[in-house]
Short mmCIF file of N, CA and C in Angstrom, two decimals:
data_model
loop_
_atom_site.label_atom_id
_atom_site.label_comp_id
_atom_site.label_asym_id
_atom_site.label_seq_id
_atom_site.Cartn_x
_atom_site.Cartn_y
_atom_site.Cartn_z
N MET A 1 25.41 -44.91 -10.73
CA MET A 1 24.69 -44.58 -11.95
C MET A 1 25.71 -44.16 -12.99
N SER A 2 25.59 -44.68 -14.19
CA SER A 2 26.57 -44.36 -15.22
C SER A 2 26.34 -42.96 -15.75
N GLU A 3 27.39 -42.44 -16.38
CA GLU A 3 27.33 -41.07 -16.89
C GLU A 3 26.24 -40.91 -17.94
N SER A 4 26.05 -41.93 -18.79
CA SER A 4 25.03 -41.82 -19.83
C SER A 4 23.62 -41.77 -19.23
N LYS A 5 23.39 -42.50 -18.13
CA LYS A 5 22.09 -42.46 -17.49
C LYS A 5 21.83 -41.08 -16.88
N ILE A 6 22.88 -40.47 -16.32
CA ILE A 6 22.75 -39.13 -15.74
C ILE A 6 22.41 -38.12 -16.82
N VAL A 7 23.09 -38.22 -17.96
CA VAL A 7 22.84 -37.30 -19.07
C VAL A 7 21.42 -37.50 -19.58
N LYS A 8 20.98 -38.75 -19.74
CA LYS A 8 19.63 -39.02 -20.21
C LYS A 8 18.59 -38.47 -19.23
N ALA A 9 18.85 -38.62 -17.94
CA ALA A 9 17.92 -38.11 -16.93
C ALA A 9 17.84 -36.59 -16.99
N ALA A 10 18.98 -35.93 -17.20
CA ALA A 10 19.01 -34.47 -17.28
C ALA A 10 18.25 -34.00 -18.51
N ILE A 11 18.45 -34.68 -19.64
CA ILE A 11 17.75 -34.31 -20.87
C ILE A 11 16.25 -34.53 -20.70
N ALA A 12 15.87 -35.63 -20.08
CA ALA A 12 14.45 -35.92 -19.88
C ALA A 12 13.79 -34.87 -18.98
N SER A 13 14.51 -34.43 -17.96
CA SER A 13 13.92 -33.42 -17.07
C SER A 13 13.76 -32.09 -17.77
N GLU A 14 14.63 -31.78 -18.72
CA GLU A 14 14.51 -30.53 -19.48
C GLU A 14 13.38 -30.61 -20.49
N MET A 15 13.01 -31.81 -20.91
CA MET A 15 11.97 -31.97 -21.92
C MET A 15 10.57 -31.90 -21.31
N VAL A 16 10.48 -31.91 -19.99
CA VAL A 16 9.17 -31.83 -19.34
C VAL A 16 8.58 -30.47 -19.65
N ALA A 17 7.32 -30.46 -20.00
CA ALA A 17 6.65 -29.21 -20.37
C ALA A 17 6.62 -28.26 -19.18
N LYS A 18 7.00 -27.02 -19.44
CA LYS A 18 6.96 -26.00 -18.40
C LYS A 18 5.60 -25.32 -18.46
N PRO A 19 5.08 -24.90 -17.30
CA PRO A 19 3.78 -24.24 -17.31
C PRO A 19 3.84 -22.92 -18.07
N ALA A 20 2.77 -22.64 -18.78
CA ALA A 20 2.70 -21.40 -19.55
C ALA A 20 2.57 -20.21 -18.61
N ALA A 21 3.01 -19.07 -19.08
CA ALA A 21 2.90 -17.85 -18.29
C ALA A 21 1.43 -17.52 -18.06
N LYS A 22 1.14 -16.97 -16.89
CA LYS A 22 -0.25 -16.62 -16.56
C LYS A 22 -0.69 -15.46 -17.44
N THR A 23 -1.75 -15.68 -18.19
CA THR A 23 -2.22 -14.63 -19.09
C THR A 23 -3.62 -14.15 -18.74
N ARG A 24 -4.29 -14.84 -17.82
CA ARG A 24 -5.65 -14.44 -17.47
C ARG A 24 -5.65 -13.67 -16.16
N GLY A 25 -6.77 -13.04 -15.91
CA GLY A 25 -6.92 -12.34 -14.65
C GLY A 25 -6.69 -10.85 -14.79
N ARG A 26 -6.91 -10.16 -13.70
CA ARG A 26 -6.78 -8.71 -13.67
C ARG A 26 -5.32 -8.34 -13.47
N PRO A 27 -4.84 -7.32 -14.18
CA PRO A 27 -3.45 -6.88 -13.97
C PRO A 27 -3.23 -6.40 -12.54
N LYS A 28 -1.99 -6.41 -12.09
CA LYS A 28 -1.67 -5.95 -10.74
C LYS A 28 -2.14 -4.51 -10.56
N LYS A 29 -2.64 -4.23 -9.38
CA LYS A 29 -3.11 -2.90 -8.96
C LYS A 29 -4.32 -2.40 -9.74
N ALA A 30 -4.94 -3.24 -10.52
CA ALA A 30 -6.16 -2.84 -11.22
C ALA A 30 -7.33 -2.93 -10.24
N VAL A 31 -8.17 -1.91 -10.25
CA VAL A 31 -9.32 -1.87 -9.34
C VAL A 31 -10.48 -2.62 -9.98
N SER A 32 -11.09 -3.51 -9.21
CA SER A 32 -12.20 -4.28 -9.77
C SER A 32 -13.43 -3.39 -9.92
N GLN A 33 -14.30 -3.78 -10.83
CA GLN A 33 -15.52 -3.01 -11.09
C GLN A 33 -16.42 -2.99 -9.87
N SER A 34 -16.47 -4.09 -9.12
CA SER A 34 -17.32 -4.12 -7.93
C SER A 34 -16.82 -3.15 -6.87
N THR A 35 -15.50 -2.98 -6.75
CA THR A 35 -14.96 -2.00 -5.80
C THR A 35 -15.37 -0.60 -6.19
N LEU A 36 -15.31 -0.28 -7.48
CA LEU A 36 -15.72 1.04 -7.93
C LEU A 36 -17.20 1.27 -7.66
N THR A 37 -18.02 0.26 -7.88
CA THR A 37 -19.46 0.37 -7.64
C THR A 37 -19.74 0.63 -6.17
N VAL A 38 -19.07 -0.08 -5.28
CA VAL A 38 -19.26 0.11 -3.84
C VAL A 38 -18.81 1.51 -3.43
N ARG A 39 -17.67 1.96 -3.94
CA ARG A 39 -17.19 3.31 -3.62
C ARG A 39 -18.20 4.36 -4.07
N ASP A 40 -18.71 4.21 -5.27
CA ASP A 40 -19.70 5.17 -5.78
C ASP A 40 -20.96 5.17 -4.92
N ALA A 41 -21.41 4.00 -4.51
CA ALA A 41 -22.62 3.91 -3.68
C ALA A 41 -22.40 4.57 -2.32
N ILE A 42 -21.24 4.35 -1.72
CA ILE A 42 -20.94 4.97 -0.43
C ILE A 42 -20.85 6.48 -0.57
N ALA A 43 -20.20 6.96 -1.63
CA ALA A 43 -20.09 8.40 -1.86
C ALA A 43 -21.47 9.03 -2.06
N LYS A 44 -22.32 8.36 -2.82
CA LYS A 44 -23.67 8.88 -3.06
C LYS A 44 -24.48 8.92 -1.77
N ALA A 45 -24.38 7.86 -0.97
CA ALA A 45 -25.10 7.82 0.31
C ALA A 45 -24.59 8.92 1.23
N GLY A 46 -23.29 9.15 1.23
CA GLY A 46 -22.72 10.22 2.05
C GLY A 46 -23.24 11.58 1.67
N GLU A 47 -23.37 11.82 0.38
CA GLU A 47 -23.90 13.11 -0.08
C GLU A 47 -25.38 13.26 0.31
N GLU A 48 -26.14 12.19 0.17
CA GLU A 48 -27.56 12.25 0.53
C GLU A 48 -27.78 12.42 2.03
N LEU A 49 -26.82 11.97 2.83
CA LEU A 49 -26.92 12.11 4.29
C LEU A 49 -26.40 13.45 4.79
N GLY A 50 -25.96 14.29 3.90
CA GLY A 50 -25.53 15.62 4.33
C GLY A 50 -24.09 15.96 3.98
N GLY A 51 -23.37 15.02 3.44
CA GLY A 51 -22.01 15.29 2.97
C GLY A 51 -21.07 15.72 4.08
N ALA A 52 -20.15 16.62 3.72
CA ALA A 52 -19.10 17.06 4.63
C ALA A 52 -19.66 17.80 5.84
N MET A 53 -20.69 18.62 5.63
CA MET A 53 -21.27 19.38 6.74
C MET A 53 -21.86 18.43 7.79
N ARG A 54 -22.56 17.40 7.34
CA ARG A 54 -23.16 16.45 8.27
C ARG A 54 -22.09 15.62 8.96
N LEU A 55 -21.04 15.27 8.25
CA LEU A 55 -19.95 14.51 8.86
C LEU A 55 -19.28 15.32 9.96
N ALA A 56 -19.04 16.61 9.71
CA ALA A 56 -18.45 17.47 10.73
C ALA A 56 -19.39 17.60 11.93
N GLN A 57 -20.67 17.72 11.68
CA GLN A 57 -21.65 17.81 12.77
C GLN A 57 -21.63 16.53 13.60
N TRP A 58 -21.59 15.40 12.94
CA TRP A 58 -21.53 14.11 13.64
C TRP A 58 -20.28 14.02 14.51
N ALA A 59 -19.14 14.47 13.98
CA ALA A 59 -17.90 14.39 14.74
C ALA A 59 -17.95 15.28 15.98
N ARG A 60 -18.65 16.41 15.89
CA ARG A 60 -18.75 17.33 17.04
C ARG A 60 -19.76 16.87 18.09
N GLU A 61 -20.67 15.98 17.74
CA GLU A 61 -21.73 15.55 18.66
C GLU A 61 -21.21 14.83 19.88
N ASP A 62 -20.13 14.10 19.75
CA ASP A 62 -19.65 13.26 20.84
C ASP A 62 -18.13 13.11 20.72
N PRO A 63 -17.40 13.16 21.82
CA PRO A 63 -15.95 12.96 21.76
C PRO A 63 -15.56 11.61 21.15
N THR A 64 -16.39 10.59 21.34
CA THR A 64 -16.11 9.29 20.74
C THR A 64 -16.20 9.37 19.22
N ASN A 65 -17.16 10.13 18.71
CA ASN A 65 -17.29 10.32 17.27
C ASN A 65 -16.08 11.06 16.71
N GLU A 66 -15.64 12.10 17.43
CA GLU A 66 -14.48 12.85 16.95
C GLU A 66 -13.23 11.97 16.94
N LYS A 67 -13.08 11.15 17.97
CA LYS A 67 -11.94 10.22 18.00
C LYS A 67 -12.01 9.26 16.82
N ALA A 68 -13.20 8.74 16.53
CA ALA A 68 -13.36 7.83 15.39
C ALA A 68 -13.04 8.54 14.08
N PHE A 69 -13.44 9.81 13.98
CA PHE A 69 -13.14 10.57 12.77
C PHE A 69 -11.63 10.66 12.54
N TRP A 70 -10.89 11.06 13.58
CA TRP A 70 -9.45 11.27 13.42
C TRP A 70 -8.66 9.97 13.33
N THR A 71 -9.10 8.93 14.04
CA THR A 71 -8.30 7.69 14.08
C THR A 71 -8.68 6.68 13.01
N VAL A 72 -9.88 6.80 12.45
CA VAL A 72 -10.30 5.83 11.43
C VAL A 72 -10.53 6.51 10.09
N LEU A 73 -11.47 7.43 10.05
CA LEU A 73 -11.87 8.03 8.77
C LEU A 73 -10.77 8.88 8.15
N TYR A 74 -10.20 9.79 8.91
CA TYR A 74 -9.21 10.71 8.35
C TYR A 74 -7.97 9.98 7.87
N LEU A 75 -7.58 8.93 8.57
CA LEU A 75 -6.39 8.17 8.16
C LEU A 75 -6.56 7.51 6.80
N LYS A 76 -7.81 7.26 6.39
CA LYS A 76 -8.06 6.63 5.10
C LYS A 76 -7.67 7.53 3.93
N ILE A 77 -7.65 8.85 4.14
CA ILE A 77 -7.35 9.75 3.02
C ILE A 77 -5.91 10.22 3.00
N LEU A 78 -5.14 9.92 4.05
CA LEU A 78 -3.74 10.32 4.05
C LEU A 78 -2.97 9.49 3.02
N PRO A 79 -1.96 10.08 2.40
CA PRO A 79 -1.18 9.32 1.42
C PRO A 79 -0.40 8.20 2.11
N LEU A 80 -0.22 7.11 1.39
CA LEU A 80 0.55 6.00 1.94
C LEU A 80 2.03 6.31 1.95
N GLN A 81 2.46 7.17 1.07
CA GLN A 81 3.88 7.51 0.97
C GLN A 81 4.00 9.02 0.91
N VAL A 82 4.87 9.56 1.71
CA VAL A 82 5.08 11.00 1.74
C VAL A 82 6.23 11.33 0.80
N ASN A 83 5.98 12.25 -0.14
CA ASN A 83 7.02 12.64 -1.08
C ASN A 83 7.85 13.77 -0.50
N GLY A 84 9.12 13.75 -0.83
CA GLY A 84 10.03 14.80 -0.39
C GLY A 84 10.02 15.98 -1.34
N ALA A 85 10.93 16.91 -1.10
CA ALA A 85 10.98 18.15 -1.87
C ALA A 85 11.80 18.03 -3.16
N GLY A 86 12.41 16.90 -3.39
CA GLY A 86 13.24 16.72 -4.58
C GLY A 86 12.43 16.69 -5.86
N GLU A 87 13.11 16.76 -7.00
CA GLU A 87 12.45 16.79 -8.31
C GLU A 87 11.53 15.60 -8.53
N SER A 88 11.97 14.43 -8.12
CA SER A 88 11.16 13.22 -8.31
C SER A 88 10.49 12.77 -7.03
N GLY A 89 10.36 13.68 -6.07
CA GLY A 89 9.72 13.34 -4.81
C GLY A 89 10.65 12.75 -3.78
N GLU A 90 11.95 12.73 -4.07
CA GLU A 90 12.89 12.16 -3.11
C GLU A 90 13.11 13.13 -1.95
N HIS A 91 13.54 12.58 -0.85
CA HIS A 91 13.82 13.39 0.33
C HIS A 91 15.25 13.93 0.21
N LEU A 92 15.39 15.21 0.44
CA LEU A 92 16.70 15.85 0.32
C LEU A 92 17.36 15.92 1.69
N ILE A 93 18.61 15.49 1.74
CA ILE A 93 19.38 15.55 2.98
C ILE A 93 20.56 16.47 2.72
N SER A 94 20.63 17.56 3.48
CA SER A 94 21.69 18.53 3.23
C SER A 94 22.99 18.14 3.91
N ASP A 95 22.92 17.56 5.10
CA ASP A 95 24.14 17.13 5.77
C ASP A 95 23.83 16.08 6.82
N ILE A 96 24.87 15.35 7.18
CA ILE A 96 24.78 14.36 8.24
C ILE A 96 25.87 14.70 9.23
N ALA A 97 25.51 14.84 10.49
CA ALA A 97 26.48 15.20 11.52
C ALA A 97 26.69 14.02 12.47
N ILE A 98 27.94 13.77 12.78
CA ILE A 98 28.28 12.74 13.76
C ILE A 98 28.92 13.46 14.94
N LYS A 99 28.36 13.26 16.09
CA LYS A 99 28.85 13.95 17.29
C LYS A 99 29.38 12.90 18.26
N LEU A 100 30.65 13.02 18.62
CA LEU A 100 31.25 12.12 19.59
C LEU A 100 31.07 12.72 20.98
N VAL A 101 30.60 11.93 21.89
CA VAL A 101 30.35 12.40 23.25
C VAL A 101 31.25 11.64 24.20
N LYS A 102 31.99 12.39 24.99
CA LYS A 102 32.87 11.77 25.97
C LYS A 102 32.07 11.49 27.24
N PRO A 103 32.07 10.25 27.72
CA PRO A 103 31.31 9.95 28.92
C PRO A 103 31.89 10.68 30.13
N ASN A 104 31.01 10.97 31.07
CA ASN A 104 31.45 11.64 32.30
C ASN A 104 32.35 10.70 33.10
N ALA A 105 33.47 11.22 33.51
CA ALA A 105 34.38 10.43 34.34
C ALA A 105 34.15 10.83 35.79
N ASP A 106 33.67 9.92 36.60
CA ASP A 106 33.40 10.24 38.01
C ASP A 106 34.57 9.94 38.89
#
């Protein structure tokens, strides 16, 4: 292939229309309205069924219920990321120790 054909092919490939940036849709991490509606409905139903007092009573009724409370329900409210004691939530490390151990000679 001659050099002029290669140049023409390169120019032609650059002239191909590039897809436009995505401008529609929900932004990242935005909560949909239907999710909020479902959460509100579940919270309202929970309050009508007795709220926290009834949930605690249910957990005490059976060891299986208590296990479900701790392994399923309670885990839903724990933070996904644990923040450290630093100013911006970083974990502070005061020192790192390296200990050399001599193997036992038999």
